Short mmCIF file of C-alpha atoms and ligand atoms in Angstrom, two decimals:
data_model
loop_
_atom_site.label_atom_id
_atom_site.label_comp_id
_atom_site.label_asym_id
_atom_site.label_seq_id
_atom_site.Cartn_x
_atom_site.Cartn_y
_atom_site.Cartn_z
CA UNK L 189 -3.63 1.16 23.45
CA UNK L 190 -1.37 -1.30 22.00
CA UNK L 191 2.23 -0.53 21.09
CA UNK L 192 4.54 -2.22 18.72
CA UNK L 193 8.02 -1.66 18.07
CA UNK L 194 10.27 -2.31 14.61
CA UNK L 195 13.90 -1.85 14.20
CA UNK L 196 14.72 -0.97 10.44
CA UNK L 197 18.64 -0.36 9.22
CA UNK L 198 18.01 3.50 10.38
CA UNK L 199 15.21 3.75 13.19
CA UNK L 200 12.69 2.20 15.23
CA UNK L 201 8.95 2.33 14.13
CA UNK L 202 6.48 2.55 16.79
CA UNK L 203 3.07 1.34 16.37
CA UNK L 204 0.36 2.65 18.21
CA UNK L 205 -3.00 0.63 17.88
CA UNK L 206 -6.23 1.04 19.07
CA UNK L 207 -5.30 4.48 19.79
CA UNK L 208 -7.12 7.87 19.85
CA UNK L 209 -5.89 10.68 17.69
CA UNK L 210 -5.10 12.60 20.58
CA UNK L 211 -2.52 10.73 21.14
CA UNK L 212 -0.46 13.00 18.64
CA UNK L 213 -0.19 15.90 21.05
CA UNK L 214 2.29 12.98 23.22
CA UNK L 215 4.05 11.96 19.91
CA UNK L 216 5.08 15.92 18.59
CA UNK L 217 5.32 18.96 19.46
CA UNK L 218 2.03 20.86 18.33
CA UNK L 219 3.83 24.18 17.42
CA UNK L 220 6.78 22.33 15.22
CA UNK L 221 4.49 19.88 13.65
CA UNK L 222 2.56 20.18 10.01
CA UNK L 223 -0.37 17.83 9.26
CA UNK L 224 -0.92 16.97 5.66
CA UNK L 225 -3.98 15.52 4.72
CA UNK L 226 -6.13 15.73 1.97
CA UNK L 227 -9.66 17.02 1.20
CA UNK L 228 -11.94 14.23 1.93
CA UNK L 229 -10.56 13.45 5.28
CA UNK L 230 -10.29 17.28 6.60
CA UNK L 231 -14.15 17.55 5.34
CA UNK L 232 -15.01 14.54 7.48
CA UNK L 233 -12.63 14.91 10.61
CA UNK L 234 -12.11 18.77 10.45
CA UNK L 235 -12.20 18.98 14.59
CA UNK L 236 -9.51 16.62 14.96
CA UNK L 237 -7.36 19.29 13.07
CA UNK L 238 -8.53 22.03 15.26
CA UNK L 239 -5.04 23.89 16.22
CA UNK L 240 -3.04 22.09 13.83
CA UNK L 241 -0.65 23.85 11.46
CA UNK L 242 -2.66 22.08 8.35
CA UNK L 243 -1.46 21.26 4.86
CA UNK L 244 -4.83 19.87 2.51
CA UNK L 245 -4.26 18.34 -0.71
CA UNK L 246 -6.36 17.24 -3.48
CA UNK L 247 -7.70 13.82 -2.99
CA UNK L 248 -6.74 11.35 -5.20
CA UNK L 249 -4.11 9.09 -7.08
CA UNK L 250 -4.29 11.88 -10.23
CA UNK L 251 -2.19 14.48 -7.53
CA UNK L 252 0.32 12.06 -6.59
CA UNK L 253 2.63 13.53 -8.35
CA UNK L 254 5.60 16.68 -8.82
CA UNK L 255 3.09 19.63 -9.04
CA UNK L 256 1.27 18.75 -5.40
CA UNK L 257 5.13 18.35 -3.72
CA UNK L 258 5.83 22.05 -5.11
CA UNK L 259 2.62 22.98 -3.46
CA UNK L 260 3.51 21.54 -0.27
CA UNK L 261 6.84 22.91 -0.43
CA UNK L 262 5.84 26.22 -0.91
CA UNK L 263 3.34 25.63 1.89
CA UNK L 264 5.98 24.92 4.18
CA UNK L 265 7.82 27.39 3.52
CA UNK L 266 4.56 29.76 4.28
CA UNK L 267 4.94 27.77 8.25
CA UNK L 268 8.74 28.86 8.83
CA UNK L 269 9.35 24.98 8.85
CA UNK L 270 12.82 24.00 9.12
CA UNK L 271 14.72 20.96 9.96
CA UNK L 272 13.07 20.73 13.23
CA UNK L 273 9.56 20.22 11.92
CA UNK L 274 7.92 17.22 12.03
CA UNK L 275 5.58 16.16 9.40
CA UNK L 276 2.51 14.14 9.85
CA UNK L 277 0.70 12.48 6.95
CA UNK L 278 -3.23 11.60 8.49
CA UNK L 279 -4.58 9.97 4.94
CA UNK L 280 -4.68 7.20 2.62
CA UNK L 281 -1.96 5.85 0.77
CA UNK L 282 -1.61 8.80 -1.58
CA UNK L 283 -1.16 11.47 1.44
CA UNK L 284 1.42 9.13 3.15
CA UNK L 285 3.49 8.71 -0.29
CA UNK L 286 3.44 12.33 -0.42
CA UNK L 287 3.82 13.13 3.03
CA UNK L 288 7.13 10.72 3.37
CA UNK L 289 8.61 12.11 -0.01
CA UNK L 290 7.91 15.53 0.73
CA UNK L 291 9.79 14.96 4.24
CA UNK L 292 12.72 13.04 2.76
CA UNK L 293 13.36 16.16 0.12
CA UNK L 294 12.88 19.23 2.02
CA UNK L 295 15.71 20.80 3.44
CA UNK L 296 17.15 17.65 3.02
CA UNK L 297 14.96 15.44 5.24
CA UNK L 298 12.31 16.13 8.02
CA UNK L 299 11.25 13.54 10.67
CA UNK L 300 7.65 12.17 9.64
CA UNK L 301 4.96 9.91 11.09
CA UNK L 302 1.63 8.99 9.70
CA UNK L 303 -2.17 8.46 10.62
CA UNK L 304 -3.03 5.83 8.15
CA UNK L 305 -6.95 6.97 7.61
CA UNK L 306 -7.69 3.64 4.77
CA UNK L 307 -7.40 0.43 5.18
CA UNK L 308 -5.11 0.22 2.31
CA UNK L 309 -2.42 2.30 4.30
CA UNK L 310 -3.09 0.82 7.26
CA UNK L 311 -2.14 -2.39 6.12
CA UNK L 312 0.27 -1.42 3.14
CA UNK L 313 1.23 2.24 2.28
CA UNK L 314 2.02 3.42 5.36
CA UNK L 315 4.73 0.81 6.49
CA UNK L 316 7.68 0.23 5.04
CA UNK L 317 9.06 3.52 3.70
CA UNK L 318 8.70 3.26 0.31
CA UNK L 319 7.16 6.88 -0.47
CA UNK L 320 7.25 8.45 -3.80
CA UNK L 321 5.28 10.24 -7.11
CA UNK L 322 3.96 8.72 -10.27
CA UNK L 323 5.54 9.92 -13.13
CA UNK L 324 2.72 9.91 -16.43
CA UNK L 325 1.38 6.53 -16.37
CA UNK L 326 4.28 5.04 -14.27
CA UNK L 327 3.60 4.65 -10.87
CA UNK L 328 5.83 5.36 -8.00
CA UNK L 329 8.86 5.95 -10.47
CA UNK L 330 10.34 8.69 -8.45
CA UNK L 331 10.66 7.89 -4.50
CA UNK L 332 12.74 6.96 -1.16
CA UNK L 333 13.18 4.62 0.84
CA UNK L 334 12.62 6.11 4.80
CA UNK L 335 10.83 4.72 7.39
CA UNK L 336 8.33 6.72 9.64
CA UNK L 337 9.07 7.46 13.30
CA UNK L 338 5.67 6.11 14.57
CA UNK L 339 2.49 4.70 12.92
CA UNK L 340 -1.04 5.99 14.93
CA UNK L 341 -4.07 3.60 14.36
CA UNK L 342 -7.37 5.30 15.09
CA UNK L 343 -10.20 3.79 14.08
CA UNK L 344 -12.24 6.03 14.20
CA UNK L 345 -11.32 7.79 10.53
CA UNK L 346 -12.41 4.37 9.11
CA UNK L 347 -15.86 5.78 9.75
CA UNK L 348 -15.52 8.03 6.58
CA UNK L 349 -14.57 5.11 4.36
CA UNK L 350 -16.57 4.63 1.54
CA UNK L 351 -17.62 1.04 1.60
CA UNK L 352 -15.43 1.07 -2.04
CA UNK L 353 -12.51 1.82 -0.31
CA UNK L 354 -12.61 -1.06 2.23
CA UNK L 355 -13.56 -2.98 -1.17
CA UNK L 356 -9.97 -1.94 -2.44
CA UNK L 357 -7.87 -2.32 1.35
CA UNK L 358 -9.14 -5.93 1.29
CA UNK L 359 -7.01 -6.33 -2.15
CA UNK L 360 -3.75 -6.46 -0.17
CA UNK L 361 -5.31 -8.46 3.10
CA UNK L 362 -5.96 -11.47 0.43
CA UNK L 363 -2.49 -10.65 -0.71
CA UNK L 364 -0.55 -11.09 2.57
CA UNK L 365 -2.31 -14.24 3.20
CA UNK L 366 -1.92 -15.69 -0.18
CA UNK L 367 2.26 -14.88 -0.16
CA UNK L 368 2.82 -15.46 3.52
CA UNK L 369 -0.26 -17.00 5.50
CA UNK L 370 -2.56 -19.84 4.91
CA UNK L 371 -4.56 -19.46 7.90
CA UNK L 372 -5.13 -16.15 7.01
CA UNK L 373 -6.13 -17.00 3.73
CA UNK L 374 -8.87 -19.91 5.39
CA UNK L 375 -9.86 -17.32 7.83
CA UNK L 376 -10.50 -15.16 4.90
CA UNK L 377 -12.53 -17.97 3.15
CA UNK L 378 -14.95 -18.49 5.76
CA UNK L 379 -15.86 -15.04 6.50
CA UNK L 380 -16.67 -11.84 4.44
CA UNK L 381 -16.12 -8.40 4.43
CA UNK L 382 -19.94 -7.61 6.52
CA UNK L 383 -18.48 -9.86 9.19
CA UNK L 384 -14.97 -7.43 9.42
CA UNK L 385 -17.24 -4.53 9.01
CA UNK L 386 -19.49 -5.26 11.98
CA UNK L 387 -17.27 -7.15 14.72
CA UNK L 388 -14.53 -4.47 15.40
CA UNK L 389 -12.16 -7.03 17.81
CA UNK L 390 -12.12 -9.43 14.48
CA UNK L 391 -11.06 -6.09 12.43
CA UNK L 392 -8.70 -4.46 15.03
CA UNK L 393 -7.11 -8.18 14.86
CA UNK L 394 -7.10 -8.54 11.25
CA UNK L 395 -4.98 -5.23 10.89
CA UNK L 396 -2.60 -6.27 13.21
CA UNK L 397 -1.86 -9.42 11.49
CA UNK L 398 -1.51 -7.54 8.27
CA UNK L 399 1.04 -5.08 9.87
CA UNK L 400 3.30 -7.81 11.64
CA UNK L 401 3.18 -9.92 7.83
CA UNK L 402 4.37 -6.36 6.28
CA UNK L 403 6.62 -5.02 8.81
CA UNK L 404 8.54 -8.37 9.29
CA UNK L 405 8.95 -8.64 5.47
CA UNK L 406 10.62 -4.83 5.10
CA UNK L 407 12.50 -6.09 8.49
CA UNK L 408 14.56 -8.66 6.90
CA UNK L 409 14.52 -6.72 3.64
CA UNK L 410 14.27 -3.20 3.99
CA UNK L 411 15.85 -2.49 0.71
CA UNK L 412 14.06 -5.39 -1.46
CA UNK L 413 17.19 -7.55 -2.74
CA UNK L 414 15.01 -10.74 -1.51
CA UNK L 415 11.45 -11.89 0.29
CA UNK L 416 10.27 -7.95 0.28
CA UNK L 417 9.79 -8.58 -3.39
CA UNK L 418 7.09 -10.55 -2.67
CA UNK L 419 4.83 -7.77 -1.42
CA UNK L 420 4.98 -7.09 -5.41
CA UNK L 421 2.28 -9.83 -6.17
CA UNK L 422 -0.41 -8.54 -8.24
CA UNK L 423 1.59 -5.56 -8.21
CA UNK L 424 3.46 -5.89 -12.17
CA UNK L 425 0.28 -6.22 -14.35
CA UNK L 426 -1.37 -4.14 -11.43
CA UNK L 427 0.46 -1.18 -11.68
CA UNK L 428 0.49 -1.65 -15.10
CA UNK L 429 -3.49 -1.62 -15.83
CA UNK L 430 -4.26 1.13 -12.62
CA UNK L 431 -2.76 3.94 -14.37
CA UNK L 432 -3.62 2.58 -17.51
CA UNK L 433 -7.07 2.38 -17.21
CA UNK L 434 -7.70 4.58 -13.98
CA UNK L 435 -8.77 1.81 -12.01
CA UNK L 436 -8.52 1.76 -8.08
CA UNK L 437 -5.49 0.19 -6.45
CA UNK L 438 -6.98 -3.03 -4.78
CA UNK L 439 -9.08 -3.30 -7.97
CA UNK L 440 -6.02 -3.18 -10.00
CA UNK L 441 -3.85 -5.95 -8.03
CA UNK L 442 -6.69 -7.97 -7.41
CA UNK L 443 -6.47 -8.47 -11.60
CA UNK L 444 -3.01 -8.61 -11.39
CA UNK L 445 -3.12 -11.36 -8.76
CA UNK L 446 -5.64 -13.53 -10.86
CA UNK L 447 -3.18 -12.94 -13.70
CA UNK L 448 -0.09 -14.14 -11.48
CA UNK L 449 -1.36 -17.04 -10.58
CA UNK L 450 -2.98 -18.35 -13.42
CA UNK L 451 0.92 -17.77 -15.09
CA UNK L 452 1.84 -19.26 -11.86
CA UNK L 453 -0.27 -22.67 -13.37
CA UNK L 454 2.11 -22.62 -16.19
CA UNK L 455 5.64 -21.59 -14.38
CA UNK L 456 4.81 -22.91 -10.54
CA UNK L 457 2.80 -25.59 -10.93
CA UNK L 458 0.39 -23.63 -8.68
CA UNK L 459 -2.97 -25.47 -8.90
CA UNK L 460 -5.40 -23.26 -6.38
CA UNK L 461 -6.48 -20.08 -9.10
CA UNK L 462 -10.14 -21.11 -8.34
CA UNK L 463 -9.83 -20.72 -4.69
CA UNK L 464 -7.84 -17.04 -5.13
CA UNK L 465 -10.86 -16.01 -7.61
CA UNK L 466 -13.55 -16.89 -5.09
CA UNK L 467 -12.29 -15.23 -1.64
CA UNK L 468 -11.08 -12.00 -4.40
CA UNK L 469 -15.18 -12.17 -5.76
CA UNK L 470 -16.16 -12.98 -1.95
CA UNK L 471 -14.79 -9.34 -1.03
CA UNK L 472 -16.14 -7.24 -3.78
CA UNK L 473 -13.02 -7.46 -6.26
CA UNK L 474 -12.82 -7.70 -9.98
CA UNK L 475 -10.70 -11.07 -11.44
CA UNK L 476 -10.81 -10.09 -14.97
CA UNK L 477 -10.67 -6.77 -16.64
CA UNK L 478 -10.30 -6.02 -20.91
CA UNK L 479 -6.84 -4.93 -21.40
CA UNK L 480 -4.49 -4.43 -24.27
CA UNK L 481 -1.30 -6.94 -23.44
CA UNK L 482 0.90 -5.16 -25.62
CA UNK L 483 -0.28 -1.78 -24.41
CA UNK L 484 0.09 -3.54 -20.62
CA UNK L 485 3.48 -4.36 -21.83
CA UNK L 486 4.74 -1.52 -22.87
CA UNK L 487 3.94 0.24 -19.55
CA UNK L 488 5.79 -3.20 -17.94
CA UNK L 489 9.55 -2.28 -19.87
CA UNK L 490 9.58 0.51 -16.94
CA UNK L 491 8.71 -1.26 -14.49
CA UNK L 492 11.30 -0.96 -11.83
CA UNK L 493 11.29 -5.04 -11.36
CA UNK L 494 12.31 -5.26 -14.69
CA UNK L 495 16.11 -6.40 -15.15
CA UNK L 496 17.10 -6.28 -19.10
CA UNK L 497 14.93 -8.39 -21.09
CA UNK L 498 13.46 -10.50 -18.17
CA UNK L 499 10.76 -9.09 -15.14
CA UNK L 500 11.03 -10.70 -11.57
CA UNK L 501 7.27 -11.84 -11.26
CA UNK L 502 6.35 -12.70 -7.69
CA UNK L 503 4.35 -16.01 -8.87
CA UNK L 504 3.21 -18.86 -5.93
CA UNK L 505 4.01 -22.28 -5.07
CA UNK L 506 1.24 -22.84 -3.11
CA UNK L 507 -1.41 -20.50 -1.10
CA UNK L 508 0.73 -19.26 1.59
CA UNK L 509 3.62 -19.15 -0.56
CA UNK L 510 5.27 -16.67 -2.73
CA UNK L 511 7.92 -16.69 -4.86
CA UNK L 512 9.93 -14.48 -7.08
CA UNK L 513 10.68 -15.82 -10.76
CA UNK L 514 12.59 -14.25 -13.40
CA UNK L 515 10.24 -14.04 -16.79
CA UNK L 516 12.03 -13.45 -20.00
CA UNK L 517 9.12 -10.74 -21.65
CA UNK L 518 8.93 -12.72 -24.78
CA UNK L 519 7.91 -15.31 -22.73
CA UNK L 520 5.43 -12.77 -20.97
CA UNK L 521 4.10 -11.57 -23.79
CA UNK L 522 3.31 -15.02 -24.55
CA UNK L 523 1.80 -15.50 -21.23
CA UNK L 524 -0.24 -12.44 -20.98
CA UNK L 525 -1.35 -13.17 -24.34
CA UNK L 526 -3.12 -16.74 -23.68
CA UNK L 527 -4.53 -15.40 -19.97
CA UNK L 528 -6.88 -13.26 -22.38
CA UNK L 529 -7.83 -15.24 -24.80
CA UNK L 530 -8.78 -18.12 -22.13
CA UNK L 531 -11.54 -15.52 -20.58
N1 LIG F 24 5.06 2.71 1.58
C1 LIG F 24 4.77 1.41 1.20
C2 LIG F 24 5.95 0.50 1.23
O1 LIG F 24 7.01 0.87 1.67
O2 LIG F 24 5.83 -0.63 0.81
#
């Protein structure tokens, strides 16, 4: 087992990779702990839960939201848990948002960790301490910001993953390495998902990286005033069409990426579209999807990296490099316009 360790402003994350979920008896307490977890992974895993004080929740992005924390609330209540219990979100992105929300608003705040059981939160959701609910067709409108105690990789869950969802987890590999890391973005060019899917070292690596580019973003910026903004790529338009259209999340940014970059041709100077487009179509993801851009837009004026009339759009220089621009929404508009009629 490999351990990591992050400071952020309040506590230090520990990483545990290549680790068993057995491990969890060393990390809490059995008796003051509650597991939540949703459907699909108890069906799949139900042993590993075997003496666990067990919360399951509807899978799904559709029960992100109020109704499911008021379940889990109640839930907890049902357990006697009190400040002392520690909560333990074993999932994919949607438990851990709800897992680190529900622990930063009962009584006040629990301690939490999380068993990231998707790619996507192994590499995304479940660092950085962002955890919140949609709100309608907003996403993530209500949250916190609280990091986890520990993170426990076992790769063994991944065995449940629908080959869709490693489909969608790739969305926010390509987007690490186009933002931060250019090798990462040729290694991703020359192989393929099969390759990642068969030769577990390459994968066990490939997370890794992923988690050191995420966790040493939210280091430096735990509370996005600068470079943590530019985990948003993909992520305006993304958000925007996910809800909009019920599309998965890597599906979602991987259109909003395209889109970024080909405004990124008009605001950046950025000249390498054609080479995003080709490693997101290399891993199974969609570049172009029919939208509505003043539908799209009106779900963008609530965006939360909206500031008055203007959006901070994470665009790029160059692959490797992000960078955050302020877009008047005329000028947007304008933009989103012309990206749809080219197709
Ligand atoms: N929970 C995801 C993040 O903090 O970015």
């Amino acid at each position: 087992m490999k351990k990591l360790q992050y400071q952020f402003s309040e506590k230090v994350t520990t990483y545990y990779f290549d680790a068993d979920f057995s491990h969890l008896e060393k990390l809490v307490d059995k008796k003051q702990a509650v597991l939540i977890t949703d459907d699909n992974i108890f069906q799949s895993h139900q042993k590993k839960f075997g003496g666990w004080n067990t919360i399951v929740i509807q899978a799904g992005e559709a029960f992100k939201v109020q109704e499911t924390i008021d379940s889990i609330i109640e839930q907890l209540l049902g357990f006697g848990a009190d400040r002392k219990t520690f909560l333990v979100g074993v999932g994919g992105g949607v438990v851990t948002d709800i897992t680190g929300y529900a622990a930063a608003v009962y009584m006040r705040g629990l301690p939490f960790g999380f068993v990231p059981a998707s790619i996507l939160a192994m590499v995304d959701a479940s660092i950085g301490g962002k955890n919140g609910i949609d709100v309608g067709l907003y996403k993530n409108l209500v949250g916190t910001i609280r990091q986890p105690d520990f993170l426990l990789y076992d790769m063994a869950l991944l065995k449940s993953l629908p080959k869709d969802e490693w489909i969608n987890g790739f969305a926010e590999i390509i987007k690490h390495a186009v933002i931060k890391d250019a090798a990462l973005f040729r290694e991703l060019e020359k192989n393929k998902l099969g390759f990642y899917q068969k030769d577990k070292t390459a994968f066990s690596k490939l997370i890794r990286r992923n988690v050191v580019i995420k966790s040493t973003v939210v280091q430096k910026d735990e509370f996005e005033q600068g470079d943590r903004r530019l985990l948003n790529f993909g992520h305006t338009l993304g958000h925007a069409v996910e809800n909009l259209y019920e599309l998965s999340h890597g599906r979602a940014i991987s259109i909003g990426m395209v889109a970024a970059s080909m405004i990124s041709e008009e605001l950046t100077n950025f000249k390498d579209t054609d080479r995003l487009v080709t490693v997101l179509k290399k891993y199974g993801l969609p570049t172009q999807a029919e939208y509505d851009a003043k539908e799209v837009l009106d779900v963008l004026r609530m965006d939360k990296k909206k500031e008055k009339d203007a959006m901070n759009y994470v665009l790029l220089k160059k692959i490797g490099q992000g960078v955050v621009k302020s877009v008047p929404l005329v000028q947007l508009e304008k933009l989103l316009q012309s990206i749809i009629s080219a197709r």
